[in-house]
Structure formats: structure tokens, C-alpha cells
Coordinates of C-alpha atoms in Angstrom, one line a residue:
X1 CA -31.4 -0.4 -25.4
X2 CA -30.6 0.8 -21.9
X3 CA -28.7 -2.4 -21.2
X4 CA -26.7 -2.1 -24.4
X5 CA -25.7 1.5 -23.5
X6 CA -24.6 0.3 -20.1
X7 CA -22.6 -2.5 -21.6
X8 CA -20.9 -0.2 -24.0
X9 CA -20.1 2.3 -21.2
X10 CA -18.6 -0.5 -19.1
X11 CA -16.4 -1.6 -22.0
X12 CA -15.2 1.9 -22.5
X13 CA -14.4 2.3 -18.8
X14 CA -12.4 -0.9 -18.6
X15 CA -10.6 -0.5 -22.0
X16 CA -7.7 1.3 -20.3
X17 CA -7.2 -1.5 -17.8
X18 CA -7.1 -4.6 -20.1
X19 CA -4.1 -6.8 -20.5
X20 CA -1.5 -5.1 -22.7
X21 CA -2.8 -1.7 -21.8
X22 CA -1.1 1.1 -19.8
X23 CA -3.2 2.2 -16.8
X24 CA -3.6 6.0 -17.0
X25 CA -3.3 7.9 -13.7
X26 CA -6.5 8.4 -11.8
X27 CA -5.2 10.5 -8.9
X28 CA -2.8 12.9 -10.6
X29 CA -3.8 16.5 -10.1
X30 CA -5.9 15.6 -7.1
X31 CA -3.8 13.5 -4.7
X32 CA -0.5 14.7 -6.1
X33 CA 0.7 17.2 -8.7
X34 CA 0.2 16.3 -12.3
X35 CA 3.2 18.4 -13.4
X36 CA 6.4 16.2 -13.4
X37 CA 8.7 18.9 -12.2
X38 CA 6.3 20.0 -9.4
X39 CA 5.8 16.4 -8.4
X40 CA 9.5 15.6 -8.3
X41 CA 10.2 18.7 -6.3
X42 CA 7.5 18.0 -3.7
X43 CA 8.7 14.4 -3.2
X44 CA 12.3 15.5 -2.9
X45 CA 11.3 18.1 -0.3
X46 CA 9.6 15.5 1.7
X47 CA 12.6 13.1 1.5
X48 CA 15.0 15.9 2.5
X49 CA 13.1 16.4 5.8
X50 CA 12.7 12.7 6.6
X51 CA 15.5 11.5 8.9
X52 CA 15.6 7.7 9.2
X53 CA 18.0 6.4 11.8
X54 CA 18.6 3.1 13.7
X55 CA 17.2 0.7 11.1
X56 CA 19.1 -2.6 11.1
X57 CA 18.8 -5.4 8.7
X58 CA 17.6 -5.8 5.1
X59 CA 14.2 -4.1 4.2
X60 CA 11.6 -6.7 3.2
X61 CA 8.5 -4.6 3.4
X62 CA 7.1 -1.1 4.0
X63 CA 3.8 0.2 5.4
X64 CA 3.0 3.6 3.8
X65 CA -0.1 5.8 3.7
X66 CA -2.0 6.7 0.6
X67 CA -3.8 10.0 1.2
X68 CA -3.2 13.2 -0.7
X69 CA 0.4 14.2 -0.6
X70 CA -0.4 17.5 1.2
X71 CA -1.8 15.4 4.1
X72 CA 0.3 12.2 4.2
X73 CA 3.3 12.8 1.8
X74 CA 5.6 13.9 4.6
X75 CA 4.9 10.7 6.5
X76 CA 5.1 8.4 3.5
X77 CA 8.6 9.9 2.8
X78 CA 10.0 8.2 5.9
X79 CA 9.1 4.8 4.7
X80 CA 10.6 5.4 1.2
X81 CA 13.6 7.1 2.8
X82 CA 14.4 3.7 4.3
X83 CA 15.0 2.2 0.9
X84 CA 16.5 5.2 -0.9
X85 CA 19.3 4.3 -3.2
X86 CA 18.5 0.6 -3.1
X87 CA 17.5 -1.6 -6.0
X88 CA 14.7 -4.1 -6.3
X89 CA 13.6 -6.2 -9.3
X90 CA 10.0 -6.2 -8.2
X91 CA 7.7 -4.3 -5.8
X92 CA 4.5 -6.0 -4.7
X93 CA 2.0 -3.4 -3.6
X94 CA -1.1 -4.5 -1.8
X95 CA -3.8 -2.0 -1.0
X96 CA -7.5 -1.8 0.0
X97 CA -10.1 -1.4 -2.7
X98 CA -12.0 1.9 -2.2
X99 CA -14.5 1.6 -5.1
X100 CA -15.3 -2.1 -5.5
X101 CA -16.1 -5.1 -3.4
X102 CA -15.0 -8.6 -4.5
X103 CA -13.9 -12.0 -3.1
X104 CA -10.2 -12.9 -3.0
X105 CA -7.8 -10.4 -4.5
X106 CA -7.5 -8.6 -7.8
X107 CA -4.0 -8.4 -9.4
X108 CA -3.5 -5.9 -12.2
X109 CA -2.7 -7.7 -15.5
X110 CA -2.1 -4.7 -17.7
X111 CA 1.2 -3.6 -19.2
X112 CA 2.0 -0.9 -16.7
X113 CA 0.9 2.1 -14.6
X114 CA 1.6 5.6 -15.9
X115 CA 2.5 8.4 -13.5
X116 CA 3.7 11.9 -14.4
X117 CA 7.2 10.6 -13.9
X118 CA 6.8 7.8 -16.5
X119 CA 5.5 4.3 -16.9
X120 CA 6.2 1.6 -14.3
X121 CA 6.0 -1.8 -15.9
X122 CA 3.9 -4.6 -14.4
X123 CA 5.8 -7.9 -14.0
X124 CA 3.4 -10.0 -16.1
X125 CA 5.3 -13.2 -15.4
X126 CA 4.9 -12.9 -11.7
X127 CA 1.3 -11.8 -12.1
X128 CA 0.5 -14.8 -14.2
X129 CA 2.1 -17.2 -11.8
X130 CA 0.3 -15.6 -8.8
X131 CA -3.1 -16.1 -10.5
X132 CA -2.2 -19.7 -11.2
X133 CA -1.2 -20.2 -7.5
X134 CA -4.3 -18.6 -5.9
X135 CA -7.8 -19.8 -6.9
X136 CA -9.3 -16.7 -5.5
X137 CA -6.8 -14.4 -7.2
X138 CA -7.8 -12.9 -10.6
X139 CA -7.8 -9.7 -12.6
X140 CA -10.9 -7.5 -12.2
X141 CA -10.2 -4.4 -14.4
X142 CA -13.1 -2.3 -12.8
X143 CA -11.4 -2.5 -9.4
X144 CA -8.3 -0.8 -10.6
X145 CA -9.9 1.9 -12.8
X146 CA -10.3 4.7 -10.2
X147 CA -8.3 3.2 -7.3
X148 CA -5.6 5.6 -5.9
X149 CA -4.0 3.5 -3.1
X150 CA -1.4 1.8 -5.4
X151 CA -0.9 4.7 -7.8
X152 CA 0.2 7.2 -5.1
X153 CA 3.1 5.0 -3.9
X154 CA 4.6 4.9 -7.4
X155 CA 6.1 8.4 -7.7
X156 CA 8.0 7.8 -4.4
X157 CA 9.4 4.5 -5.7
X158 CA 10.3 6.2 -9.0
X159 CA 12.2 8.8 -7.1
X160 CA 14.1 6.7 -4.5
X161 CA 14.9 3.4 -6.1
X162 CA 18.1 2.8 -8.1
X163 CA 17.6 1.3 -11.5
X164 CA 14.5 -0.1 -13.1
X165 CA 11.9 -2.1 -11.3
X166 CA 8.5 -3.8 -12.0
X167 CA 5.4 -4.0 -9.9
X168 CA 2.7 -6.5 -9.0
X169 CA -0.3 -4.4 -8.0
X170 CA -2.9 -6.2 -5.8
X171 CA -6.2 -4.9 -4.4
X172 CA -8.3 -6.5 -1.6
X173 CA -11.7 -5.8 -0.2
X174 CA -12.1 -9.0 1.8
X175 CA -10.0 -8.7 5.0
X176 CA -11.1 -12.0 6.6
X177 CA -8.4 -14.2 8.2
X178 CA -9.1 -16.9 5.6
X179 CA -8.6 -14.6 2.6
X180 CA -5.5 -12.9 4.1
X181 CA -3.9 -16.3 4.8
X182 CA -4.7 -17.6 1.2
X183 CA -3.2 -14.5 -0.4
X184 CA -0.1 -14.6 1.9
X185 CA 0.4 -18.4 1.2
X186 CA 0.3 -17.7 -2.6
X187 CA 2.8 -14.9 -2.3
X188 CA 5.2 -17.0 -0.2
X189 CA 5.0 -19.8 -2.7
X190 CA 5.5 -17.4 -5.5
X191 CA 8.5 -15.6 -4.0
X192 CA 10.2 -18.8 -2.8
X193 CA 10.0 -20.1 -6.3
X194 CA 11.4 -17.0 -8.0
X195 CA 14.6 -17.9 -9.9
X196 CA 17.8 -16.0 -10.3
X197 CA 17.9 -14.3 -6.8
X198 CA 15.4 -11.7 -7.8
X199 CA 15.1 -8.9 -5.1
X200 CA 11.5 -8.2 -4.1
X201 CA 10.0 -5.5 -1.8
X202 CA 6.5 -5.8 -0.3
X203 CA 4.4 -2.7 0.4
X204 CA 1.2 -2.4 2.4
X205 CA -0.7 0.7 1.4
X206 CA -2.7 1.9 4.3
X207 CA -3.8 4.9 6.3
X208 CA -4.7 4.5 10.0
X209 CA -7.8 5.6 12.0
X210 CA -10.5 7.3 10.0
X211 CA -12.6 10.3 11.2
X212 CA -12.3 10.5 15.0
X213 CA -11.3 13.8 16.7
X214 CA -7.6 14.5 16.9
X215 CA -7.0 13.3 20.5
X216 CA -9.0 10.2 20.0
X217 CA -7.1 9.4 16.8
X218 CA -3.7 9.8 18.5
X219 CA -4.8 7.4 21.3
X220 CA -6.3 4.8 18.9
X221 CA -3.3 5.0 16.5
X222 CA -0.8 4.6 19.3
X223 CA -2.5 1.4 20.3
X224 CA -2.5 0.2 16.7
X225 CA 1.2 1.0 16.3
X226 CA 2.0 -1.0 19.4
X227 CA 0.1 -3.9 17.9
X228 CA 1.9 -3.6 14.6
X229 CA 5.2 -3.6 16.4
X230 CA 4.5 -7.2 17.6
X231 CA 4.4 -8.4 14.0
X232 CA 1.5 -10.6 15.2
X233 CA -1.5 -10.6 12.9
X234 CA -3.9 -11.8 15.6
X235 CA -2.7 -9.0 18.0
X236 CA -3.4 -6.5 15.3
X237 CA -6.9 -8.0 14.7
X238 CA -7.6 -8.0 18.4
X239 CA -6.6 -4.4 18.7
X240 CA -8.9 -3.6 15.7
X241 CA -11.8 -5.3 17.4
X242 CA -11.1 -3.6 20.7
X243 CA -10.8 -0.1 19.3
X244 CA -13.9 -0.4 17.1
X245 CA -16.0 -1.6 20.0
X246 CA -14.7 1.0 22.5
X247 CA -17.2 3.7 21.6
X248 CA -14.8 6.3 20.1
X249 CA -17.0 8.7 18.3
X250 CA -16.7 8.6 14.4
X251 CA -14.1 5.8 14.5
X252 CA -14.6 4.0 11.2
X253 CA -11.5 1.8 11.1
X254 CA -8.0 1.4 12.7
X255 CA -6.3 0.6 9.5
X256 CA -8.2 1.2 6.2
X257 CA -5.7 -1.3 4.7
X258 CA -6.0 -3.8 7.5
X259 CA -6.0 -6.8 5.1
X260 CA -3.0 -5.6 3.1
X261 CA -1.0 -4.9 6.3
X262 CA -1.8 -8.3 7.7
X263 CA -0.9 -10.0 4.4
X264 CA 2.4 -8.1 4.1
X265 CA 3.4 -8.9 7.7
X266 CA 2.5 -12.6 7.4
X267 CA 4.4 -12.9 4.1
X268 CA 7.4 -10.9 5.3
X269 CA 7.8 -13.1 8.4
X270 CA 7.7 -16.2 6.3
X271 CA 10.4 -14.7 4.2
X272 CA 12.6 -14.2 7.2
X273 CA 11.6 -10.7 8.5
X274 CA 12.2 -10.4 12.3
X275 CA 11.9 -6.7 13.1
X276 CA 9.7 -3.6 12.4
X277 CA 10.6 0.0 12.8
X278 CA 7.8 2.6 13.0
X279 CA 9.5 5.6 11.5
X280 CA 6.9 8.3 11.7
X281 CA 3.3 9.0 12.8
X282 CA 1.1 12.0 12.2
X283 CA -2.5 12.7 11.2
X284 CA -4.4 15.1 8.9
X285 CA -4.9 17.4 11.9
X286 CA -1.2 18.1 12.0
X287 CA -1.0 20.0 8.7
X288 CA -1.6 23.8 8.9
X289 CA -5.1 23.7 7.4
X290 CA -6.1 20.3 8.9
X291 CA -9.5 20.0 10.7
X292 CA -8.9 18.5 14.2
X293 CA -12.5 17.6 14.6
X294 CA -12.2 14.7 12.2
X295 CA -8.9 13.3 11.1
X296 CA -7.2 10.4 9.4
X297 CA -4.0 8.9 10.8
X298 CA -0.8 8.0 8.9
X299 CA 2.1 5.7 9.7
X300 CA 5.4 4.9 8.0
X301 CA 7.1 1.7 8.8
X302 CA 9.8 -0.6 7.5
X303 CA 10.0 -4.4 8.2
X304 CA 13.4 -6.0 8.0
X305 CA 15.2 -9.3 8.3
X306 CA 18.5 -9.9 9.9
X307 CA 18.2 -6.9 12.2
X308 CA 17.0 -8.5 15.4
X309 CA 13.9 -7.5 17.3
X310 CA 12.8 -3.9 17.5

């Protein structure tokens, strides 16, 4: 009887994340306002204060944080400001799974994601092709149920992009070099095979250092930013190993989305990206009510092609 109850509960939990279903927001009212007008006003306020200058070339990818908007929204706005007014047919968003562990990657195969600003459709054609291309890529509904890291990027996209767009939402929990390379290879093959000149943007959803004191976070995050600027996945991994073994108190990670960042960088480079611009850095200790004893870092960056080296 207990197992039957568990099975029925699991079915109920995953019903909203099955193919053909709209995923309801899990973070509205917590990570960002649930009221559409309030949400729109907050995002527009962030964008108004974000000044992006000196970016050359065509944006291929973004790195954006995924914390609550009161902490990271002002930083995220810099990444999205870099694509304001542009149009993309598809946005592939890769983020770290905070609630489930699984091999490979989980790509959402439902109809769309709902936010207070409306429904963003999933490109089921691309999702299906991606699953066919990658043996370790599948749809695990439970992984997407409560996950916020993709959802929080959507209201920004709904605000800054011109015209309609679809998304390919991907979650990872295995950040090993092998898994990252497999996912990147599948994405490159997918995107190089896209017909009709479809415009695609990649997004790595990631915060930076977790839980060190303010000054330690700034130092660790600066080193990570310098590694990201090389666009070299091995340099980024090397920095990650170095920082985590350096004895910094309470340092849990350098990039909570290390895998997504590495996959996006590797994929973007194979699609012609040659430059990266880190547009903004701050951490949770920079907000008026932030606790500087333990902070989380945030970075906004845009990766471009045709702009030369940063």
C-alpha cells in the first residue's frame, strides 16, 4: 500500500512535466515577482541601469546568474542587455540540476514553460533531434519539476528579445569532461544541421563562488573570470581545482554551473565564437541587506563571433 501511494504521488508530481504539457513556474513569487506588472517593471529597471559598451561581433552565447532577482537580477541584466532588440529563433539554455542527480543530460520535452509574462514554447523538433543525437541525453521529468535555473532566465528573454522564440531547456548534474564533451558534440552536430538559417543563442545559467566570506569570494571569482576570459575549458577546470584545494573557508564551488559553462564555451567556439566580454560582476554581499560573512558570486558575460579577441 505504501509503495502504491508513493507511485501515485510520483505520477501526480510529474504530470505537469510530461510531453505535451506546460511546465508551471516553480520560482515565481520566490525568486522573482509573480505579478506580471511588477515583474516587468523590475526587469526594465535592471536593464535601464545596465550599460553595455565595447562589445564587438555577433552574440553566440551568454553566461547569466540564476539567483533570486533581488540578489542577481541587476547583474543578469547586463548579459541580457547585450542582446536587447535582437531576434533568435531558438535559445538553448543549459543549467545545473539543483534537485536531482542523473547521468548525461535531461532535456525538457514538454510543450512549454509558463512564466508570469506568458508561455515560452519548447522547440520539440530540436529537442527530439538532440535526444536522437546523444545516447546519454533524455527527458527526466522529475529533474525539471522544481528546478529554477532555467526558469529565472525566461522573463529576461521575454522582455529583451524581438519577436517570438522557442527554447531548448537542458539540465546537467554530471560535469565530468566526458559528459560535457558528449553534450557539446551533440549540440554542435544539431546546430550545424539546422536548416533555413535558424538563429540560435546559447545560455549557460550559473552563479559563481558559493558561501565564502566577501573578500575571499571576490578573490576567487576574479581568478575564475580570468579563466573564463581564455575560453579554454581546461584552464577553467584547472582554476576550479586550484581554488577548491586552496583552503578558502566555506568555498563550495567556483561555478555552480561549471558543466553548463564549459559546454556552452566549447559549443560556441566550434560555432565560430572567438571573444568573450565579462560585462558585470557582483556578489550577494553587494546588495544593501546582503550578509558579507557568506556570499554567492554572480557574473554576466557575452560570447561573440567575428569580434576578435577580448
